[in-house]
XYZ file of C-alpha atoms in Angstrom:
581
model
C -16.222 -16.935 17.534
C -15.930 -14.568 14.466
C -14.962 -17.299 11.428
C -12.636 -16.323 8.900
C -14.054 -15.510 5.516
C -12.644 -17.262 2.464
C -11.959 -14.968 -0.855
C -15.153 -16.492 -2.405
C -17.182 -15.250 0.453
C -15.847 -11.984 0.841
C -16.105 -11.260 -2.706
C -19.727 -11.820 -2.478
C -21.033 -8.915 -0.657
C -24.529 -7.280 -1.043
C -25.473 -2.791 -0.806
C -27.857 -4.045 1.473
C -25.588 -4.365 4.565
C -23.779 -1.733 3.704
C -26.306 0.765 3.817
C -27.373 -1.385 7.293
C -23.669 -0.392 8.938
C -23.564 3.408 7.502
C -27.604 4.180 8.449
C -26.450 4.305 12.194
C -23.307 6.883 11.378
C -24.698 8.666 8.140
C -27.848 11.003 7.330
C -31.014 9.064 6.184
C -30.400 10.518 2.767
C -26.584 9.146 2.628
C -27.788 5.719 3.600
C -30.858 5.424 1.081
C -28.397 6.193 -1.668
C -26.696 3.350 -0.740
C -29.108 0.983 -0.805
C -30.134 2.226 -4.598
C -27.053 0.872 -5.890
C -26.779 -2.842 -7.568
C -25.545 -5.911 -5.811
C -22.077 -6.983 -6.034
C -20.983 -9.362 -8.755
C -18.316 -11.908 -8.046
C -14.792 -11.066 -8.643
C -12.551 -13.677 -7.767
C -9.521 -11.512 -9.090
C -7.861 -10.333 -5.784
C -7.129 -12.185 -3.152
C -8.257 -11.373 0.130
C -5.573 -10.497 2.866
C -5.518 -12.921 5.973
C -6.600 -12.264 9.085
C -9.355 -9.365 8.555
C -12.420 -9.745 10.269
C -15.920 -8.203 10.499
C -18.903 -8.967 7.899
C -17.630 -8.449 4.212
C -20.230 -6.431 2.592
C -19.331 -4.077 -0.275
C -21.646 -2.676 -3.595
C -18.907 -2.627 -5.831
C -19.617 -3.641 -9.570
C -17.473 -6.421 -9.399
C -14.966 -6.955 -13.094
C -16.964 -6.760 -15.749
C -13.595 -6.561 -17.644
C -11.763 -9.743 -16.879
C -11.825 -11.700 -19.461
C -13.877 -9.732 -21.732
C -11.449 -6.872 -23.063
C -12.014 -7.117 -26.623
C -9.005 -6.803 -28.782
C -9.862 -3.616 -29.877
C -10.282 -1.792 -26.423
C -6.866 -3.499 -25.959
C -5.228 -2.413 -29.396
C -7.004 0.918 -28.695
C -4.859 1.205 -25.326
C -1.724 0.314 -27.050
C -2.161 3.270 -29.286
C 0.374 6.076 -28.532
C 2.601 4.466 -27.014
C 6.446 4.856 -26.963
C 8.413 2.191 -29.863
C 9.585 -1.210 -28.659
C 13.695 -0.399 -28.413
C 15.531 -2.270 -31.051
C 16.675 -5.848 -29.762
C 15.728 -9.268 -30.255
C 12.785 -9.401 -28.079
C 9.554 -8.773 -30.045
C 5.844 -8.013 -27.969
C 4.755 -12.083 -28.464
C 5.525 -14.659 -26.563
C 7.362 -16.766 -28.735
C 10.024 -14.166 -29.170
C 10.045 -13.499 -25.475
C 10.272 -17.271 -24.601
C 12.911 -17.743 -27.177
C 15.174 -15.189 -26.013
C 14.512 -14.731 -22.451
C 16.840 -16.150 -19.509
C 16.645 -16.143 -15.932
C 19.085 -13.839 -14.811
C 22.124 -15.007 -12.742
C 22.193 -12.407 -9.995
C 18.274 -13.740 -8.924
C 19.527 -17.229 -8.855
C 22.766 -16.442 -6.771
C 20.899 -13.862 -4.635
C 18.545 -16.380 -2.661
C 17.230 -13.321 -0.485
C 15.031 -10.510 -1.389
C 13.168 -7.537 0.584
C 9.991 -5.699 -0.623
C 7.802 -3.771 1.209
C 3.965 -2.636 1.477
C 4.216 1.019 2.081
C 1.789 3.830 1.689
C -1.276 5.566 2.347
C -2.492 2.374 4.001
C -0.007 2.986 6.608
C -1.257 6.028 7.748
C -4.794 4.397 9.495
C -2.773 1.213 9.967
C -5.733 -0.808 10.338
C -7.097 -4.259 9.119
C -4.917 -4.137 5.962
C -3.255 -2.178 3.101
C -6.774 -2.795 1.375
C -7.931 -0.557 4.078
C -9.133 2.061 0.614
C -11.739 -1.086 -0.051
C -12.552 -1.661 3.075
C -13.725 1.820 3.990
C -15.675 2.544 1.280
C -17.737 -0.918 1.790
C -15.424 -3.893 1.357
C -16.102 -4.867 4.870
C -18.728 -3.612 7.412
C -16.532 -3.893 10.325
C -13.658 -1.685 8.973
C -16.238 0.715 7.702
C -17.735 1.062 10.905
C -14.398 1.594 12.632
C -13.126 4.212 9.801
C -16.326 6.056 10.770
C -15.592 6.018 14.599
C -12.065 7.358 14.027
C -12.571 9.626 11.228
C -15.753 9.983 10.763
C -18.131 8.716 7.726
C -16.221 8.085 4.565
C -18.842 10.176 2.614
C -16.687 12.875 4.821
C -13.529 11.864 5.151
C -12.382 10.223 1.993
C -8.788 7.685 1.389
C -7.262 11.091 -0.351
C -7.664 12.543 3.371
C -5.065 10.926 4.595
C -2.389 12.401 2.084
C -1.048 14.750 4.358
C -0.525 12.335 6.943
C 1.878 9.927 4.748
C 4.927 12.190 5.590
C 7.455 10.023 5.297
C 9.002 12.806 7.874
C 11.618 10.265 9.728
C 12.581 8.429 6.366
C 15.862 8.005 5.936
C 16.660 6.077 2.571
C 20.422 5.418 3.262
C 19.710 4.107 6.747
C 17.149 1.568 5.346
C 19.691 0.327 2.417
C 22.246 -0.503 5.242
C 19.815 -2.157 7.043
C 18.927 -4.199 3.811
C 22.462 -5.385 3.582
C 23.155 -5.929 7.376
C 19.921 -8.451 6.650
C 21.654 -10.430 3.929
C 19.709 -9.216 1.213
C 20.923 -8.783 -2.023
C 17.670 -7.352 -3.948
C 15.397 -4.989 -2.916
C 12.186 -4.411 -4.400
C 10.596 -0.171 -3.964
C 6.912 0.089 -3.295
C 5.830 1.251 -6.695
C 1.919 1.190 -6.620
C -0.491 -0.713 -4.819
C -4.189 -1.314 -5.289
C -5.127 1.729 -4.299
C -3.520 3.651 -7.500
C -1.150 6.139 -5.823
C 2.160 6.079 -7.160
C 5.418 6.253 -5.076
C 7.560 7.616 -7.579
C 7.757 10.834 -9.292
C 4.960 10.325 -12.548
C 4.794 12.015 -15.247
C 1.646 9.817 -16.062
C -0.225 9.632 -13.011
C -0.677 12.686 -11.111
C -1.248 11.679 -7.897
C 1.976 10.222 -6.641
C 4.445 10.638 -3.691
C 5.825 14.145 -5.271
C 2.930 15.506 -5.761
C 1.165 14.485 -2.201
C 1.597 13.450 0.823
C 5.757 12.903 0.649
C 6.532 15.319 -1.648
C 9.599 13.193 -2.537
C 10.517 10.259 -4.872
C 10.118 7.766 -2.878
C 10.928 4.847 -4.858
C 13.701 6.748 -6.675
C 15.593 7.834 -3.583
C 15.157 4.114 -2.189
C 16.328 2.531 -5.636
C 19.562 5.388 -5.460
C 20.347 4.268 -1.485
C 20.202 0.583 -2.153
C 22.487 0.852 -5.285
C 25.430 2.521 -2.949
C 25.229 -0.279 -0.940
C 25.461 -2.639 -3.870
C 22.134 -4.176 -4.260
C 19.964 -5.212 -6.708
C 16.559 -3.009 -7.430
C 13.324 -3.320 -8.168
C 9.798 -2.335 -8.640
C 6.188 -3.937 -7.254
C 3.035 -2.966 -8.789
C -0.445 -3.952 -7.844
C -2.085 -1.442 -9.678
C -3.537 -3.315 -12.628
C -6.822 -4.191 -9.839
C -7.524 -0.463 -9.566
C -10.018 -0.081 -12.302
C -12.157 -2.314 -10.358
C -10.840 -2.420 -6.615
C -12.621 -0.011 -4.710
C -16.210 0.228 -4.263
C -18.345 2.901 -5.536
C -20.103 4.752 -2.446
C -22.600 7.553 -3.606
C -22.207 11.087 -1.948
C -18.218 10.200 -1.443
C -15.243 12.181 -3.038
C -14.736 9.237 -5.532
C -17.197 11.647 -7.283
C -15.340 14.874 -6.896
C -14.065 15.566 -10.081
C -10.723 16.533 -8.648
C -10.515 13.146 -7.459
C -12.005 10.896 -10.151
C -9.218 9.942 -11.900
C -7.828 8.948 -8.401
C -10.366 6.174 -7.211
C -11.736 5.260 -10.592
C -14.901 4.669 -9.488
C -17.297 7.082 -11.145
C -16.256 6.590 -14.829
C -16.243 3.055 -16.199
C -17.119 3.938 -19.536
C -14.827 1.899 -22.341
C -13.150 5.019 -22.658
C -12.193 5.012 -19.104
C -11.072 1.642 -19.374
C -8.342 2.257 -22.553
C -7.340 5.116 -20.858
C -6.634 3.089 -17.447
C -5.109 0.398 -19.868
C -2.979 3.023 -21.554
C -1.630 4.324 -18.390
C -1.032 1.181 -16.989
C 1.648 -0.132 -19.673
C 2.913 4.040 -20.046
C 3.746 3.807 -16.168
C 5.938 0.643 -16.483
C 7.710 2.067 -19.456
C 8.049 5.415 -17.406
C 9.474 3.562 -14.425
C 11.621 1.391 -17.001
C 13.656 4.263 -18.416
C 13.616 6.753 -15.182
C 15.004 3.986 -12.604
C 16.847 1.072 -14.520
C 15.317 -1.660 -12.621
C 16.713 -5.030 -11.872
C 13.427 -6.279 -11.793
C 9.638 -5.562 -12.336
C 7.044 -7.659 -9.951
C 3.351 -8.064 -10.238
C 0.411 -8.846 -8.671
C -2.425 -8.810 -11.544
C -3.942 -12.056 -11.750
C -4.166 -14.035 -15.075
C -6.535 -12.508 -17.665
C -4.901 -13.456 -20.775
C -7.512 -10.948 -22.877
C -4.450 -8.311 -21.976
C -1.827 -10.063 -22.766
C -0.467 -7.698 -25.530
C -0.287 -5.044 -23.052
C 2.143 -7.654 -21.175
C 3.980 -8.419 -24.155
C 4.300 -4.575 -24.760
C 5.990 -4.287 -21.233
C 8.366 -7.200 -21.679
C 9.634 -6.487 -25.053
C 10.077 -2.975 -23.686
C 11.955 -3.902 -20.993
C 14.227 -6.550 -22.047
C 15.403 -4.710 -25.046
C 16.042 -1.728 -22.760
C 18.228 -4.207 -20.273
C 20.176 -5.027 -23.735
C 20.935 -1.439 -23.988
C 21.965 -1.126 -20.422
C 24.311 -4.370 -20.683
C 22.408 -5.713 -17.477
C 20.197 -8.717 -16.471
C 16.519 -8.194 -15.480
C 13.737 -10.479 -14.646
C 9.934 -9.792 -14.289
C 8.319 -11.606 -11.138
C 4.724 -12.472 -11.112
C 1.594 -14.717 -9.826
C 0.219 -17.809 -11.483
C 0.328 -17.719 -15.304
C 0.245 -13.759 -15.331
C 3.211 -13.950 -17.809
C 2.875 -16.773 -20.598
C 6.801 -16.307 -20.848
C 9.723 -14.554 -19.457
C 8.204 -15.005 -15.656
C 10.038 -15.702 -12.469
C 7.426 -17.779 -11.008
C 5.944 -15.754 -7.325
C 3.991 -17.852 -5.079
C 1.722 -15.246 -2.326
C 2.839 -16.526 0.837
C 5.352 -19.398 1.620
C 2.479 -21.704 2.125
C 1.624 -21.928 -1.678
C 5.380 -22.542 -2.125
C 6.474 -25.985 -3.491
C 7.326 -28.512 -1.433
C 9.961 -30.727 -3.435
C 12.923 -29.850 -6.002
C 11.258 -28.168 -9.240
C 12.611 -27.704 -12.254
C 11.723 -23.891 -12.495
C 12.919 -20.827 -10.452
C 10.652 -19.054 -8.107
C 10.234 -16.910 -4.910
C 7.342 -16.908 -2.454
C 6.290 -13.007 -1.080
C 6.103 -13.591 2.487
C 5.299 -11.491 4.951
C 7.830 -10.464 8.046
C 4.300 -9.850 10.065
C 1.000 -11.580 9.983
C 0.036 -8.525 7.452
C 1.771 -7.201 4.143
C 1.075 -3.005 4.983
C 1.963 -1.524 8.469
C -0.908 -1.825 11.344
C -0.766 -1.054 14.985
C 0.055 -4.234 16.795
C 0.814 -6.583 14.034
C 2.389 -9.606 15.283
C 6.131 -9.821 13.901
C 8.086 -13.369 13.303
C 10.822 -14.592 14.827
C 13.756 -14.652 12.330
C 14.388 -18.898 13.039
C 11.668 -19.103 10.480
C 12.713 -16.903 7.684
C 15.970 -18.625 8.067
C 14.411 -22.138 7.564
C 12.363 -20.722 4.575
C 15.396 -19.385 2.757
C 17.489 -22.725 3.573
C 14.709 -24.867 2.497
C 13.743 -22.695 -0.655
C 17.414 -22.623 -1.602
C 17.660 -26.315 -1.771
C 14.390 -26.234 -3.992
C 15.667 -23.966 -6.759
C 13.820 -20.949 -4.865
C 14.383 -17.787 -3.097
C 12.587 -16.043 -0.315
C 10.994 -12.348 -0.927
C 10.595 -11.490 2.669
C 8.209 -8.396 2.688
C 8.424 -5.504 5.670
C 5.638 -3.426 6.991
C 7.064 0.398 7.247
C 5.153 3.203 9.161
C 3.563 6.061 7.125
C 6.403 8.221 8.848
C 8.783 6.233 7.094
C 10.546 4.291 10.296
C 10.682 0.321 10.214
C 9.492 -0.989 13.619
C 12.393 -2.072 15.942
C 10.719 -5.587 16.376
C 11.127 -5.997 12.073
C 14.848 -4.532 12.617
C 15.631 -7.297 14.816
C 14.408 -10.259 12.934
C 16.319 -8.655 9.742
C 19.374 -8.290 11.667
C 19.062 -11.526 13.435
C 18.950 -13.078 9.583
C 21.868 -10.753 8.475
C 23.537 -12.637 11.366
C 22.984 -15.685 10.438
C 23.996 -15.672 6.743
C 27.245 -14.112 7.725
C 27.889 -17.348 9.063
C 25.975 -19.983 6.587
C 26.053 -17.283 3.710
C 28.104 -20.056 1.511
C 25.564 -22.774 1.670
C 22.821 -20.312 0.247
C 24.382 -17.186 -1.904
C 25.588 -18.682 -5.508
C 24.554 -22.391 -4.841
C 22.213 -25.108 -6.784
C 20.311 -27.319 -5.829
C 21.910 -31.022 -5.626
C 20.124 -34.222 -7.316
C 17.885 -34.283 -3.933
C 16.639 -31.232 -1.754
C 16.989 -33.416 1.526
C 16.272 -36.081 3.608
C 14.734 -36.706 7.429
C 11.181 -36.660 8.517
C 10.007 -33.434 7.118
C 11.319 -34.335 3.704
C 8.868 -37.624 4.267
C 6.068 -35.838 5.235
C 6.418 -33.421 2.236
C 6.613 -36.586 -0.138
C 3.500 -37.872 1.447
C 1.602 -34.436 1.031
C 2.525 -34.546 -2.166
C 1.201 -38.131 -2.918
C -2.183 -36.890 -1.674
C -1.960 -33.716 -3.730
C -1.163 -35.270 -7.000
C -4.080 -37.786 -6.203
C -7.022 -35.212 -5.924
C -5.605 -34.529 -9.621
C -6.138 -30.752 -8.875
C -2.520 -29.720 -8.486
C -1.354 -27.089 -11.031
C 2.062 -27.575 -10.963
C 4.387 -24.183 -11.907
C 0.959 -22.073 -11.744
C 0.043 -23.574 -8.522
C -2.459 -20.785 -6.327
C -3.454 -23.037 -3.719
C -1.890 -23.627 0.064
C 0.229 -26.696 0.100
C 0.759 -29.325 2.839
C 0.019 -32.112 4.532
C 0.485 -33.600 8.098
C 3.182 -31.965 9.771
C 4.332 -30.241 6.863
C 3.332 -26.679 5.208
C 3.725 -24.963 1.922
C 7.762 -24.689 0.959
C 8.063 -27.476 2.899
C 8.449 -25.687 6.148
C 7.494 -28.242 9.121
C 4.795 -27.374 11.599
C 6.149 -29.165 14.409
C 9.630 -27.852 14.342
C 13.280 -29.873 13.182
C 15.222 -32.691 14.367
C 18.995 -33.385 13.306
C 17.879 -35.873 10.962
C 16.263 -33.167 8.757
C 18.799 -32.319 6.335
C 19.009 -29.819 3.345
C 21.454 -29.929 0.411
C 22.736 -27.335 -2.135
C 26.112 -27.313 -3.875
C 28.366 -25.139 -5.542
C 30.310 -27.015 -7.911
C 32.088 -30.319 -6.074
C 30.989 -28.584 -2.738
C 28.342 -30.270 -1.292
C 26.867 -28.231 1.771
C 24.316 -30.292 4.033
C 22.433 -27.845 6.357
C 21.374 -29.877 9.644
C 17.791 -28.066 10.832
C 18.311 -28.685 14.418
C 21.480 -28.629 16.702
C 22.402 -32.691 17.036
C 24.296 -32.098 20.898
C 26.286 -35.128 21.308
C 25.046 -37.134 19.089
C 26.465 -37.730 15.401
C 25.067 -36.399 12.357
C 24.128 -39.416 10.044
C 23.620 -38.322 6.587
C 22.150 -41.446 4.917
C 22.274 -39.575 1.496
C 26.227 -40.108 1.468
C 26.021 -43.911 2.631
C 28.483 -46.080 1.247
C 26.726 -47.506 -2.027
C 24.584 -44.862 -3.014
C 25.038 -43.645 -6.309
C 27.177 -40.511 -5.508
C 30.775 -39.859 -7.490
C 34.150 -39.282 -5.272
C 35.158 -39.662 -2.110
C 34.632 -38.061 0.997
C 38.072 -35.915 1.788
C 36.850 -32.878 4.388
C 33.893 -32.060 6.375
C 33.695 -28.603 7.861
C 30.845 -26.433 10.157
C 30.392 -23.095 8.632
C 31.628 -20.681 11.548
C 33.543 -23.452 13.451
C 37.780 -23.550 12.960
C 38.720 -26.572 11.789
C 37.630 -29.870 10.117
C 35.044 -32.476 11.948
C 35.563 -35.827 12.442
C 33.929 -38.658 10.036
C 32.974 -42.127 9.146
C 31.487 -43.365 6.636
C 29.425 -46.686 6.280
C 26.435 -48.285 4.829
C 24.070 -46.125 7.403
C 25.665 -43.022 6.010
C 28.168 -40.213 6.485
C 28.495 -39.883 10.514
C 29.731 -36.631 11.377
C 30.777 -35.702 14.993
C 29.957 -31.813 15.933
C 31.869 -29.883 18.107
C 30.715 -28.920 21.577
C 29.508 -25.180 20.980
C 27.319 -23.572 18.384
C 28.849 -21.214 15.647
C 25.503 -19.665 15.045
C 21.422 -19.927 15.655
C 18.757 -21.953 14.582
C 20.266 -24.437 12.033
C 24.084 -25.412 10.595
C 25.636 -25.687 7.558
C 28.315 -28.236 6.633
C 30.835 -28.083 4.050
C 31.598 -31.769 2.243
C 34.031 -31.824 -0.133
C 35.632 -34.380 -2.024
C 32.751 -35.704 -4.178
C 32.316 -35.053 -7.851
C 28.994 -33.915 -8.346
C 26.922 -33.617 -11.647
C 26.351 -30.159 -12.877
C 22.982 -28.536 -11.434
C 19.929 -29.258 -13.965
C 18.785 -27.056 -15.998
C 15.616 -25.072 -15.366
C 12.535 -24.217 -17.779
C 11.860 -20.038 -17.891
C 7.814 -20.672 -19.192
């Protein structure tokens, strides 16, 4: 049985192993070149996708800059950039903290969609990390590439570009699908770790207008999404690009025409300055070109480069003031010291309890982020659970889809999206524009989540808001999601004004649902006057005693998955304030 490698194992790679794999398919000269490269220095800054098999090997030089970019290098990178627009935001964390507020549209929206769509969608193998793997980052993938396309010294990553066509892409159809799915915001796939820009960039010549699709993918998608009334954004993973691709002597990485695309051949200070300068310039370009509602980043927590991020933040937030709109930056960990909506990579790292910050997990609809052949598409029920669980805890769900290189979304993914939308069409009142109650829920799964958090805190290594580790315990995973399903005793709460929504996580059958949090004697002001089931006509019968509010359900379900009660007559406290830094 093949073991799954941890990130630490993955990044501890050797040139010798890579050479051994290639020796079976490359010339002796190519293999000897590989053997002469220096060993890998561990690079913990890039997260390893889950589910990739094959012995991890690489001759990449690691990241000698992480934590070591000098103030002089960073200052040089900032030279010659456009000035910060007039406004209250200065390029300092203190100024950003004083002036930033999480957008109401984000807190109201609850459900967004992002995607991984790029050159890596062409081979559709292993993951969106294909460029790293094929040049030596994973021996199994390197061998697979050699067998299907030829050795990477002969067929490079850039040779996939003519096959990245988007020939069947209809951005209006995508926007219509996202609208029907119930999403309120959509993030266009700006640039991944491979350094290819999906927009019409005057800064990065390796973009979707000059190569591959020969159209402005981000611009066309943003335009289509706005036409149906959804908020827009752009995702960016590109800050890892400078260190992401393992060096492979004899490959196209050293072709002068493509050297700047791969960022492998030149690792000088000058190249580093140019890379950081262009990273900021590309952010400014997309801000001015598309006026996105959100910038989303996957870029680590290196605070030596904070002036770059402060510059982007101040530029973006002041521009938004000029546009007259609320905008947001979302990133993982402590990447942004201030002005950041927390993102967690996959639901597994999301909070298990009600927290006082706003957050979202980027969670894939399949077992991978980028499209791969024969990937497993998850059913809609678990994403409905996540929307309900996250909304009760001050969070959203950012669901990642995986389009094909031709611009089509596999039908199985569409089916899941449409089923989510069908549920939200009935129950959206209990989700959109709601705020958490004083407690997020009750029942066996909530009890298991509380016990898990006691154990986590007892270990003394819980990072709170900037947590980057998988969460959970017996019977419960990250986000408080049950590992074993739910019962009708599992209830999640949201509020809107004085209306309390109690979402029952499984159909109760003939037995009444008992909401113990509304038992007589509980510190709840007001008196329950009416209980309704969303999607069902007419009020429900209920009683209230020392055990709880007992509600009798109708014989037929109004929807699938979970079921939302609307409770009126109470006087609820105002939503608690949230922290933004």
